[in-house]
Short mmCIF file of C-alpha atoms and ligand atoms in Angstrom, two decimals:
data_model
loop_
_atom_site.label_atom_id
_atom_site.label_comp_id
_atom_site.label_asym_id
_atom_site.label_seq_id
_atom_site.Cartn_x
_atom_site.Cartn_y
_atom_site.Cartn_z
CA MET A 1 19.43 -75.21 4.10
CA THR A 2 17.08 -72.90 5.91
CA ALA A 3 17.52 -69.65 7.76
CA VAL A 4 15.19 -67.91 10.17
CA LEU A 5 15.55 -64.15 10.63
CA LEU A 6 14.08 -62.76 13.82
CA PHE A 7 13.53 -59.02 13.84
CA GLY A 8 13.10 -57.53 17.30
CA ALA A 9 15.19 -60.44 18.60
CA THR A 10 16.09 -58.80 21.90
CA GLY A 11 12.50 -57.82 22.70
CA ASP A 12 9.93 -59.26 25.04
CA LEU A 13 8.07 -61.37 22.44
CA SER A 14 11.31 -62.93 21.27
CA ARG A 15 12.51 -63.77 24.77
CA ARG A 16 9.20 -65.01 26.12
CA MET A 17 7.75 -66.75 23.07
CA LEU A 18 9.86 -66.98 19.92
CA LEU A 19 13.16 -68.31 21.26
CA PRO A 20 11.41 -70.80 23.60
CA SER A 21 9.20 -71.92 20.68
CA LEU A 22 12.17 -72.44 18.35
CA TYR A 23 13.87 -74.33 21.14
CA GLY A 24 10.76 -76.51 21.59
CA LEU A 25 10.84 -77.35 17.88
CA SER A 26 14.56 -78.01 18.02
CA VAL A 27 14.44 -80.49 20.93
CA ASP A 28 11.66 -82.38 19.20
CA GLY A 29 13.77 -82.70 16.07
CA LEU A 30 11.50 -80.39 14.04
CA LEU A 31 14.19 -77.82 13.37
CA ALA A 32 17.16 -79.22 11.48
CA ALA A 33 20.56 -78.77 13.10
CA ASP A 34 21.80 -76.67 10.18
CA VAL A 35 19.05 -74.04 10.40
CA ARG A 36 20.66 -70.69 11.14
CA ILE A 37 18.58 -68.44 13.38
CA VAL A 38 19.72 -64.88 12.92
CA GLY A 39 18.48 -62.39 15.47
CA THR A 40 18.51 -58.74 14.67
CA ALA A 41 17.67 -55.58 16.58
CA ARG A 42 19.12 -52.16 17.26
CA SER A 43 20.93 -53.22 20.45
CA ALA A 44 24.67 -53.48 19.95
CA LEU A 45 25.29 -57.12 20.76
CA ASP A 46 27.70 -59.65 19.34
CA VAL A 47 26.85 -63.29 18.68
CA ALA A 48 28.13 -64.38 22.09
CA GLY A 49 26.06 -61.68 23.77
CA PHE A 50 22.93 -62.75 21.91
CA ARG A 51 23.50 -66.40 22.79
CA ALA A 52 23.89 -65.45 26.45
CA MET A 53 20.67 -63.44 26.30
CA ALA A 54 18.91 -66.37 24.63
CA ALA A 55 20.26 -68.85 27.21
CA GLU A 56 18.81 -66.71 29.97
CA ALA A 57 15.49 -66.35 28.13
CA LEU A 58 15.23 -70.13 27.69
CA ALA A 59 16.09 -70.78 31.33
CA THR A 60 13.37 -68.37 32.42
CA HIS A 61 10.63 -69.04 29.89
CA VAL A 62 10.72 -72.67 28.78
CA ALA A 63 7.80 -73.90 30.84
CA HIS A 64 8.73 -77.58 31.00
CA GLY A 65 12.44 -76.94 31.68
CA LEU A 66 15.39 -77.10 29.31
CA GLY A 67 15.63 -80.87 29.44
CA ASP A 68 18.89 -82.06 28.00
CA GLN A 69 21.66 -79.43 28.44
CA GLU A 70 23.49 -80.81 25.43
CA LYS A 71 20.47 -80.08 23.26
CA ALA A 72 20.23 -76.59 24.70
CA ASP A 73 23.90 -75.94 23.93
CA ALA A 74 23.51 -77.23 20.39
CA PHE A 75 20.50 -74.96 19.87
CA LEU A 76 22.41 -71.92 21.12
CA GLN A 77 25.13 -72.66 18.54
CA GLN A 78 22.48 -72.19 15.83
CA LEU A 79 21.93 -68.57 16.91
CA PHE A 80 23.62 -65.60 15.26
CA TYR A 81 23.11 -61.87 15.61
CA VAL A 82 23.35 -58.76 13.48
CA THR A 83 22.96 -55.27 14.93
CA LEU A 84 20.72 -53.34 12.60
CA ASP A 85 19.14 -49.93 12.54
CA ALA A 86 16.05 -50.49 10.40
CA ASN A 87 16.57 -47.15 8.65
CA ASP A 88 20.16 -47.95 7.66
CA GLN A 89 19.72 -49.54 4.26
CA SER A 90 23.35 -50.71 4.11
CA GLY A 91 22.83 -53.02 7.12
CA TYR A 92 20.53 -55.49 5.36
CA GLN A 93 23.38 -56.88 3.29
CA ARG A 94 25.06 -58.02 6.52
CA LEU A 95 21.84 -59.72 7.46
CA ALA A 96 21.72 -61.63 4.19
CA GLU A 97 25.31 -62.73 4.70
CA ALA A 98 24.67 -63.85 8.29
CA ALA A 99 21.72 -65.87 7.03
CA GLY A 100 24.17 -67.84 4.91
CA GLY A 101 23.30 -66.43 1.50
CA LEU A 102 20.22 -66.24 -0.65
CA GLU A 103 20.23 -69.71 -2.21
CA GLN A 104 18.11 -71.30 0.50
CA SER A 105 14.71 -71.10 2.10
CA ILE A 106 14.49 -68.05 4.38
CA SER A 107 11.75 -67.30 6.90
CA ILE A 108 11.57 -63.80 8.31
CA PHE A 109 9.67 -62.98 11.48
CA LEU A 110 8.93 -59.28 11.55
CA SER A 111 7.61 -57.54 14.62
CA THR A 112 8.50 -53.97 14.11
CA ALA A 113 7.13 -50.55 14.97
CA PRO A 114 4.75 -49.35 12.23
CA SER A 115 7.00 -46.34 11.63
CA LEU A 116 9.88 -48.65 10.58
CA PHE A 117 7.82 -50.89 8.37
CA THR A 118 8.42 -49.37 4.97
CA ALA A 119 12.15 -48.88 5.59
CA THR A 120 12.46 -52.52 6.69
CA ILE A 121 10.70 -53.86 3.62
CA GLN A 122 12.85 -51.66 1.37
CA GLY A 123 15.99 -52.85 3.13
CA LEU A 124 15.00 -56.50 2.69
CA ALA A 125 14.31 -55.88 -0.99
CA SER A 126 17.64 -54.12 -1.54
CA ALA A 127 19.52 -57.07 0.00
CA GLY A 128 17.68 -59.59 -2.17
CA LEU A 129 15.70 -60.91 0.80
CA THR A 130 12.32 -60.87 -0.96
CA GLY A 131 12.76 -63.66 -3.54
CA ALA A 132 10.35 -66.55 -4.02
CA ASN A 133 12.39 -68.57 -1.49
CA VAL A 134 11.57 -66.06 1.27
CA ARG A 135 8.50 -66.07 3.53
CA ILE A 136 7.65 -63.22 5.82
CA GLY A 137 5.70 -63.52 9.07
CA LEU A 138 4.14 -60.27 10.23
CA GLU A 139 3.33 -59.71 13.88
CA LYS A 140 0.76 -57.16 15.01
CA PRO A 141 0.17 -54.28 15.19
CA LEU A 142 -0.38 -54.07 11.45
CA GLY A 143 -1.82 -50.58 11.44
CA SER A 144 -4.21 -48.80 13.74
CA ASP A 145 -7.15 -48.47 11.36
CA LEU A 146 -8.17 -49.63 7.91
CA ALA A 147 -6.23 -46.90 6.09
CA SER A 148 -2.93 -47.47 7.91
CA SER A 149 -3.32 -51.24 7.64
CA MET A 150 -3.83 -50.89 3.89
CA ARG A 151 -0.67 -48.79 3.65
CA ILE A 152 1.29 -51.51 5.45
CA ASN A 153 -0.26 -54.24 3.31
CA ASP A 154 0.58 -52.26 0.18
CA ALA A 155 4.20 -51.80 1.29
CA VAL A 156 4.54 -55.55 1.90
CA ALA A 157 2.71 -56.45 -1.30
CA ALA A 158 5.16 -54.32 -3.28
CA ALA A 159 7.92 -56.75 -2.29
CA PHE A 160 6.18 -60.06 -1.52
CA SER A 161 3.29 -62.00 -3.03
CA GLU A 162 0.37 -62.96 -0.78
CA LYS A 163 1.62 -66.57 -0.82
CA GLN A 164 4.80 -65.40 0.89
CA ILE A 165 3.02 -63.31 3.54
CA PHE A 166 2.09 -64.90 6.88
CA ARG A 167 0.07 -62.47 9.03
CA ILE A 168 0.19 -63.73 12.58
CA ASP A 169 -2.71 -63.90 14.99
CA HIS A 170 -1.26 -65.99 17.76
CA TYR A 171 -4.74 -67.13 18.84
CA LEU A 172 -4.83 -69.29 15.71
CA GLY A 173 -1.80 -71.17 17.03
CA LYS A 174 -3.64 -72.19 20.18
CA GLU A 175 -4.56 -75.85 20.34
CA THR A 176 -8.19 -75.35 21.36
CA VAL A 177 -8.79 -72.85 18.60
CA GLN A 178 -7.80 -75.46 16.05
CA ASN A 179 -9.76 -78.04 18.00
CA LEU A 180 -12.84 -75.91 17.46
CA LEU A 181 -12.60 -76.81 13.78
CA ALA A 182 -12.21 -80.49 14.62
CA LEU A 183 -15.20 -80.32 16.95
CA ARG A 184 -17.37 -78.65 14.35
CA PHE A 185 -16.25 -80.46 11.24
CA ALA A 186 -15.06 -83.90 12.34
CA ASN A 187 -18.26 -84.73 14.23
CA VAL A 188 -21.73 -85.20 12.85
CA LEU A 189 -23.36 -84.15 16.08
CA PHE A 190 -22.98 -80.41 16.14
CA GLU A 191 -23.44 -79.20 12.58
CA PRO A 192 -27.24 -79.68 12.37
CA LEU A 193 -27.61 -77.69 15.59
CA TRP A 194 -25.03 -75.03 14.75
CA ARG A 195 -27.47 -72.34 13.67
CA SER A 196 -30.13 -69.96 14.86
CA ASP A 197 -32.80 -72.68 15.13
CA SER A 198 -30.92 -74.23 18.04
CA ILE A 199 -28.47 -71.61 19.28
CA ALA A 200 -29.78 -68.69 21.35
CA HIS A 201 -26.55 -66.75 21.60
CA VAL A 202 -22.75 -67.03 21.58
CA GLN A 203 -20.40 -65.49 24.13
CA ILE A 204 -16.72 -64.93 23.63
CA THR A 205 -14.70 -63.80 26.62
CA VAL A 206 -11.00 -63.01 26.73
CA ALA A 207 -10.42 -61.84 30.28
CA GLU A 208 -6.99 -60.94 31.60
CA THR A 209 -5.76 -60.15 35.09
CA VAL A 210 -2.64 -58.32 33.91
CA GLY A 211 -2.50 -54.56 33.54
CA LEU A 212 -0.28 -52.51 31.26
CA GLU A 213 2.84 -54.71 31.68
CA GLY A 214 5.07 -51.80 30.78
CA ARG A 215 3.57 -51.40 27.28
CA THR A 216 2.33 -47.94 28.11
CA ASP A 217 2.74 -46.13 24.81
CA PHE A 218 1.50 -48.98 22.68
CA TYR A 219 -1.56 -49.69 24.79
CA GLU A 220 -2.49 -46.06 25.32
CA ASN A 221 -2.72 -45.66 21.54
CA ALA A 222 -4.49 -48.96 20.98
CA GLY A 223 -7.04 -49.76 23.71
CA ALA A 224 -8.88 -53.04 24.18
CA LEU A 225 -10.91 -52.83 20.96
CA ARG A 226 -7.91 -52.59 18.67
CA ASP A 227 -5.57 -54.69 20.83
CA MET A 228 -7.86 -57.70 21.25
CA VAL A 229 -11.16 -57.48 19.39
CA GLN A 230 -9.83 -56.43 15.97
CA ASN A 231 -7.74 -59.56 15.73
CA HIS A 232 -8.07 -62.41 18.24
CA MET A 233 -11.75 -62.09 19.08
CA LEU A 234 -12.97 -61.53 15.54
CA GLN A 235 -10.95 -64.55 14.44
CA LEU A 236 -12.62 -66.65 17.14
CA LEU A 237 -16.00 -65.33 16.04
CA ALA A 238 -15.24 -66.18 12.42
CA LEU A 239 -14.22 -69.74 13.31
CA VAL A 240 -17.42 -70.25 15.32
CA ALA A 241 -19.67 -68.79 12.66
CA MET A 242 -18.13 -69.90 9.37
CA GLU A 243 -19.65 -72.39 6.95
CA PRO A 244 -17.86 -75.74 6.56
CA PRO A 245 -14.90 -75.24 4.23
CA SER A 246 -14.45 -77.93 1.60
CA HIS A 247 -10.91 -78.70 2.80
CA PHE A 248 -8.65 -77.81 5.69
CA THR A 249 -6.49 -75.75 3.38
CA ALA A 250 -5.42 -72.15 3.56
CA ASN A 251 -7.71 -70.64 0.97
CA ALA A 252 -10.74 -72.82 1.67
CA VAL A 253 -10.67 -71.93 5.39
CA ARG A 254 -9.90 -68.27 4.83
CA ASP A 255 -12.57 -67.91 2.13
CA GLU A 256 -15.16 -69.00 4.69
CA LYS A 257 -13.81 -66.80 7.48
CA VAL A 258 -13.82 -63.69 5.33
CA LYS A 259 -17.47 -64.26 4.39
CA VAL A 260 -18.36 -64.14 8.08
CA LEU A 261 -16.30 -61.01 8.66
CA ASP A 262 -17.99 -59.38 5.68
CA SER A 263 -21.39 -60.32 7.13
CA LEU A 264 -20.84 -58.58 10.46
CA ARG A 265 -23.55 -55.99 10.90
CA PRO A 266 -21.76 -52.65 11.31
CA ILE A 267 -22.01 -51.12 14.75
CA ASP A 268 -22.16 -47.41 14.00
CA GLY A 269 -23.29 -44.08 15.39
CA ALA A 270 -26.86 -45.31 15.62
CA SER A 271 -26.09 -48.51 17.52
CA ALA A 272 -22.76 -47.92 19.30
CA ALA A 273 -24.30 -46.69 22.54
CA SER A 274 -26.71 -49.61 22.84
CA HIS A 275 -24.34 -52.32 21.54
CA CYS A 276 -21.05 -51.42 23.26
CA VAL A 277 -19.80 -50.82 26.76
CA ILE A 278 -16.33 -49.49 27.33
CA GLY A 279 -14.50 -49.27 30.62
CA GLN A 280 -11.22 -48.36 32.25
CA TYR A 281 -9.93 -49.97 35.43
CA GLY A 282 -9.41 -48.01 38.60
CA SER A 283 -7.38 -49.27 41.54
CA GLY A 284 -8.47 -52.49 43.18
CA ALA A 285 -7.15 -55.93 44.00
CA VAL A 286 -6.27 -58.78 41.68
CA GLY A 287 -5.50 -62.19 43.15
CA GLY A 288 -5.49 -60.66 46.61
CA GLN A 289 -2.84 -58.05 45.68
CA PRO A 290 -3.61 -54.33 45.54
CA VAL A 291 -3.08 -52.87 42.07
CA LYS A 292 -3.06 -49.33 40.70
CA GLY A 293 -5.65 -47.94 38.36
CA TYR A 294 -4.86 -47.49 34.65
CA ALA A 295 -4.48 -43.71 34.81
CA GLU A 296 -2.17 -44.03 37.79
CA GLU A 297 -0.04 -46.64 36.00
CA LEU A 298 0.06 -44.34 33.00
CA GLY A 299 0.80 -41.23 35.03
CA ARG A 300 -2.00 -39.14 33.55
CA ALA A 301 -5.71 -39.15 32.84
CA SER A 302 -6.68 -41.03 29.69
CA SER A 303 -9.76 -42.00 27.76
CA THR A 304 -8.32 -45.28 26.46
CA GLU A 305 -10.59 -48.25 27.10
CA THR A 306 -9.11 -51.22 28.95
CA PHE A 307 -12.40 -53.11 28.70
CA VAL A 308 -14.90 -53.52 25.93
CA ALA A 309 -18.10 -55.51 25.62
CA LEU A 310 -20.00 -55.71 22.34
CA LYS A 311 -23.16 -57.21 21.01
CA ALA A 312 -22.50 -58.21 17.41
CA HIS A 313 -24.60 -59.87 14.71
CA VAL A 314 -23.64 -61.95 11.71
CA ASP A 315 -26.22 -61.08 9.08
CA ASN A 316 -26.68 -64.29 7.15
CA TRP A 317 -29.14 -67.19 7.03
CA ARG A 318 -27.40 -69.35 9.59
CA TRP A 319 -27.10 -66.69 12.28
CA LYS A 320 -30.27 -64.68 11.79
CA GLY A 321 -31.19 -63.11 15.14
CA VAL A 322 -28.36 -64.71 17.16
CA PRO A 323 -26.38 -62.19 19.20
CA PHE A 324 -22.63 -62.71 19.57
CA TYR A 325 -21.56 -61.11 22.85
CA LEU A 326 -17.86 -60.30 23.03
CA ARG A 327 -15.98 -58.97 26.03
CA THR A 328 -12.36 -58.49 26.88
CA GLY A 329 -10.45 -56.48 29.41
CA LYS A 330 -7.37 -56.02 31.51
CA ARG A 331 -7.34 -56.35 35.29
CA LEU A 332 -10.48 -58.44 35.40
CA ALA A 333 -11.44 -60.94 38.09
CA ALA A 334 -9.81 -63.96 36.46
CA ARG A 335 -7.71 -64.93 33.48
CA LYS A 336 -9.84 -66.91 31.13
CA SER A 337 -10.54 -67.13 27.42
CA GLU A 338 -13.58 -69.07 26.39
CA ILE A 339 -16.36 -69.45 23.87
CA LEU A 340 -19.80 -70.33 25.14
CA ILE A 341 -22.46 -71.66 22.81
CA ALA A 342 -25.80 -71.20 24.55
CA PHE A 343 -28.44 -73.46 23.02
CA ARG A 344 -32.15 -72.76 23.03
CA SER A 345 -34.61 -74.36 25.45
CA VAL A 346 -36.47 -77.48 24.32
CA PRO A 347 -39.62 -76.42 22.43
CA HIS A 348 -41.86 -78.06 25.01
CA SER A 349 -41.05 -79.42 28.45
CA ILE A 350 -42.75 -82.76 29.08
CA PHE A 351 -41.78 -82.36 32.74
CA GLY A 352 -43.78 -79.18 33.14
CA GLU A 353 -42.72 -75.56 33.05
CA ASP A 354 -41.48 -75.18 36.61
CA VAL A 355 -39.52 -78.38 37.08
CA ARG A 356 -36.32 -77.60 38.95
CA GLY A 357 -33.03 -78.05 37.14
CA MET A 358 -34.39 -77.63 33.63
CA ALA A 359 -31.94 -75.44 31.72
CA PRO A 360 -30.85 -75.01 28.12
CA ASP A 361 -27.78 -76.97 26.98
CA ARG A 362 -24.44 -75.18 26.81
CA LEU A 363 -21.19 -75.93 25.10
CA LEU A 364 -18.20 -74.29 26.75
CA ILE A 365 -14.94 -74.19 24.86
CA SER A 366 -12.16 -73.03 27.16
CA LEU A 367 -8.91 -71.84 25.63
CA GLN A 368 -7.13 -70.86 28.81
CA PRO A 369 -6.02 -71.19 31.51
CA GLU A 370 -7.18 -74.76 30.92
CA GLU A 371 -7.86 -76.23 27.49
CA ASN A 372 -11.18 -77.87 27.92
CA ILE A 373 -14.44 -78.56 26.11
CA GLN A 374 -17.53 -79.16 28.17
CA MET A 375 -21.10 -79.85 27.18
CA SER A 376 -23.68 -79.17 29.89
CA LEU A 377 -26.69 -81.42 29.53
CA VAL A 378 -29.74 -81.91 31.71
CA SER A 379 -29.86 -85.22 33.52
CA LYS A 380 -32.14 -86.89 36.02
CA VAL A 381 -30.97 -86.74 39.60
CA PRO A 382 -30.90 -90.35 40.84
CA GLY A 383 -33.71 -91.15 43.26
CA LEU A 384 -37.25 -92.45 43.53
CA ASP A 385 -38.85 -89.09 42.77
CA ARG A 386 -42.25 -89.60 44.41
CA ALA A 387 -42.71 -85.84 44.29
CA GLY A 388 -41.82 -85.62 40.61
CA ILE A 389 -38.68 -85.95 38.59
CA ARG A 390 -35.67 -83.93 39.64
CA LEU A 391 -33.29 -82.67 37.01
CA ARG A 392 -29.83 -81.16 37.15
CA GLN A 393 -27.30 -79.90 34.60
CA VAL A 394 -24.25 -82.11 34.42
CA ALA A 395 -21.06 -81.45 32.52
CA LEU A 396 -20.04 -83.89 29.87
CA ASP A 397 -16.32 -83.43 29.53
CA ILE A 398 -15.53 -83.86 25.86
CA SER A 399 -12.06 -82.45 26.03
CA ALA A 400 -9.00 -84.40 25.20
CA LYS A 401 -7.38 -83.42 28.48
CA ASP A 402 -7.00 -86.93 29.79
CA ALA A 403 -6.94 -88.74 26.46
CA PHE A 404 -3.90 -86.69 25.45
CA ALA A 405 -2.40 -86.23 28.89
CA ASP A 406 0.98 -87.44 27.66
CA SER A 407 1.36 -84.87 24.89
CA ARG A 408 3.18 -81.67 25.78
CA ARG A 409 1.16 -78.47 25.68
CA ARG A 410 2.90 -76.24 23.18
CA ILE A 411 3.18 -72.47 22.93
CA ALA A 412 1.00 -71.12 20.10
CA TYR A 413 4.12 -69.76 18.40
CA GLU A 414 5.62 -73.25 18.04
CA GLN A 415 2.87 -74.15 15.61
CA LEU A 416 3.02 -70.79 13.87
CA LEU A 417 6.80 -70.69 13.48
CA LEU A 418 6.85 -74.26 12.18
CA ASP A 419 4.12 -73.41 9.66
CA LEU A 420 6.00 -70.29 8.60
CA ILE A 421 9.23 -72.26 8.13
CA GLU A 422 7.47 -75.06 6.24
CA GLY A 423 5.09 -72.80 4.30
CA ARG A 424 1.57 -73.68 5.50
CA GLN A 425 -0.74 -70.66 5.51
CA THR A 426 -3.98 -72.07 6.98
CA LEU A 427 -3.39 -70.57 10.43
CA PHE A 428 -2.41 -67.15 9.12
CA VAL A 429 -4.66 -64.25 8.30
CA ARG A 430 -5.19 -63.19 4.70
CA ARG A 431 -5.24 -59.55 3.66
CA ASP A 432 -8.98 -59.45 2.97
CA GLU A 433 -9.68 -60.79 6.46
CA VAL A 434 -7.54 -58.15 8.16
CA GLU A 435 -9.19 -55.43 6.14
CA ALA A 436 -12.70 -56.68 6.88
CA GLN A 437 -11.75 -56.74 10.57
CA TRP A 438 -10.49 -53.17 10.47
CA GLY A 439 -13.59 -51.99 8.61
CA PHE A 440 -15.79 -53.34 11.42
CA ILE A 441 -13.58 -51.80 14.12
CA ASP A 442 -13.28 -48.38 12.47
CA SER A 443 -17.05 -48.07 12.32
CA ILE A 444 -17.32 -48.87 16.03
CA ARG A 445 -14.73 -46.26 16.91
CA ARG A 446 -16.52 -43.64 14.81
CA GLY A 447 -19.73 -44.65 16.60
CA TRP A 448 -18.12 -44.08 19.99
CA ALA A 449 -16.86 -40.68 18.89
CA GLU A 450 -20.24 -39.64 17.47
CA ASN A 451 -21.90 -40.59 20.74
CA GLY A 452 -19.18 -38.98 22.87
CA MET A 453 -18.66 -42.31 24.65
CA GLU A 454 -16.01 -42.35 27.37
CA PRO A 455 -14.88 -45.44 29.28
CA LYS A 456 -16.82 -46.13 32.46
CA PRO A 457 -14.68 -46.80 35.52
CA TYR A 458 -14.49 -50.31 36.97
CA THR A 459 -12.63 -51.60 39.96
CA ALA A 460 -9.60 -53.74 39.12
CA GLY A 461 -10.34 -57.37 39.95
CA THR A 462 -14.02 -57.25 38.94
CA TRP A 463 -15.76 -58.25 35.69
CA GLY A 464 -15.82 -54.73 34.27
CA PRO A 465 -18.42 -51.94 34.42
CA SER A 466 -21.91 -52.95 35.54
CA ALA A 467 -23.23 -51.68 32.22
CA ALA A 468 -21.54 -54.70 30.60
CA ILE A 469 -23.71 -56.96 32.71
CA ALA A 470 -26.78 -54.99 31.68
CA LEU A 471 -25.78 -55.30 27.99
CA ILE A 472 -26.43 -59.04 28.06
CA GLU A 473 -29.02 -59.24 30.82
CA ARG A 474 -31.32 -56.92 28.90
CA ASP A 475 -31.66 -59.82 26.46
CA GLY A 476 -32.43 -62.33 29.20
CA ALA A 477 -28.96 -63.94 29.21
CA SER A 478 -25.94 -63.59 31.49
CA TRP A 479 -22.17 -63.78 31.22
CA ASN A 480 -20.54 -67.03 32.20
CA ASP A 481 -18.45 -65.65 35.11
C1 BG6 B 1 -1.78 -59.68 22.64
C2 BG6 B 1 -2.19 -58.36 23.22
O1 BG6 B 1 -2.08 -59.71 21.26
O2 BG6 B 1 -2.49 -60.73 23.28
C3 BG6 B 1 -1.94 -58.34 24.71
O3 BG6 B 1 -1.44 -57.32 22.60
C4 BG6 B 1 -2.60 -59.53 25.39
O4 BG6 B 1 -2.43 -57.12 25.29
C5 BG6 B 1 -2.23 -60.83 24.67
O5 BG6 B 1 -2.17 -59.57 26.74
C6 BG6 B 1 -3.03 -61.98 25.22
O6 BG6 B 1 -2.53 -63.19 24.72
P1 BG6 B 1 -2.77 -64.55 25.50
O7 BG6 B 1 -2.22 -65.60 24.60
O8 BG6 B 1 -2.03 -64.43 26.81
O9 BG6 B 1 -4.24 -64.66 25.73
#
């Protein structure tokens, strides 16, 4: 038998992502009918109340519809609930009982406020919920800097071995992120070009149109750098830049990622001002609707950045001299996450220097809103060309969009929860990776402080402060807007 324990079960993440993901696994027969899913949170609910909440969450958030009502009803019967104050050590015993005892495989999903972390781990230990049969998935935020992240990692390590710990970065559950590895390592075409000889720069954009979404306190203390760059964007960078691992296994992949993270050139007091732009949105319009500025949403002035653009470098042989431009922000012009590989120009143009339509090749890997991989190549425009050849960039669609049109697009958490339940760690972040990520981020934040950098205002619904455009255009490139 198996049990899944969901901490924070009445929260937003659980309603929008976790319960719909577990349901997705259940309807596809990937979650056995005897798996007990035990939700826990502080809210005083009984099992019936939790099932009603879950039914509503599924009705609202399962994108493709509930499908068969019988299956939905059966899934709801697998749900149980225990009211628990994380600081009340006596409550964890009830949790162990609701899970159906300790003689089975147990997967815990923990998304808890950092202040409750140690108490929760102690409670789990006191109820016997830390044995070798238990795996623990940890949702961010796991600290707010290297020191606090190490404290959290130490607290978890006191009760669980690294093999039991599944640190979640939900970007790794996204289909296109995994497809990046297939593209790089299942094709012979790209690897010889995947280096500074052929690549001029890399751009990673994670642009959002949403604002604070009610997460005021959390976001005000985090900001875009810690909310998005520390985790999702550095993971994307590591996957783009890493050497081929010998196998698609947890340690082989993570060994290569951590080498990249360790090779990031620190951005510090000397380079922060020239390598970073930070911004904060003012009022504007997104999707034709007027929206408030950040400070107005917050109710007070703030120096938290809602936008950040960085120019990073990976100091190793492969990436010598190749800038990695990263940008992310809230209330930008469009929602899109993408990686752009900008190749160099051909060494010599046989068509002359000023032939129209000549442009360097580009590989665009789009994560959302559409999953898509596109290679832009230069092609001859059909025609008789008496006045000379005419060229134009055309997109070669190498995505699996149509080839796999019949397979359902899954939520990232479906993959991650299934891997947690079945014990595959490849798509989870190892401690040394998280700590290398924090080390890079802490240095940037110190650099901002040393330079007295404050976020520059930008109008909601635009691509961020104009200085972010200058950051890349200074180098003769431009963002893919
Ligand atoms: C979360 C951040 O980790 O990722 C949020 O805390 C952000 O601020 C979210 O909105 C973005 O995730 P996705 O999958 O919608 O790109």
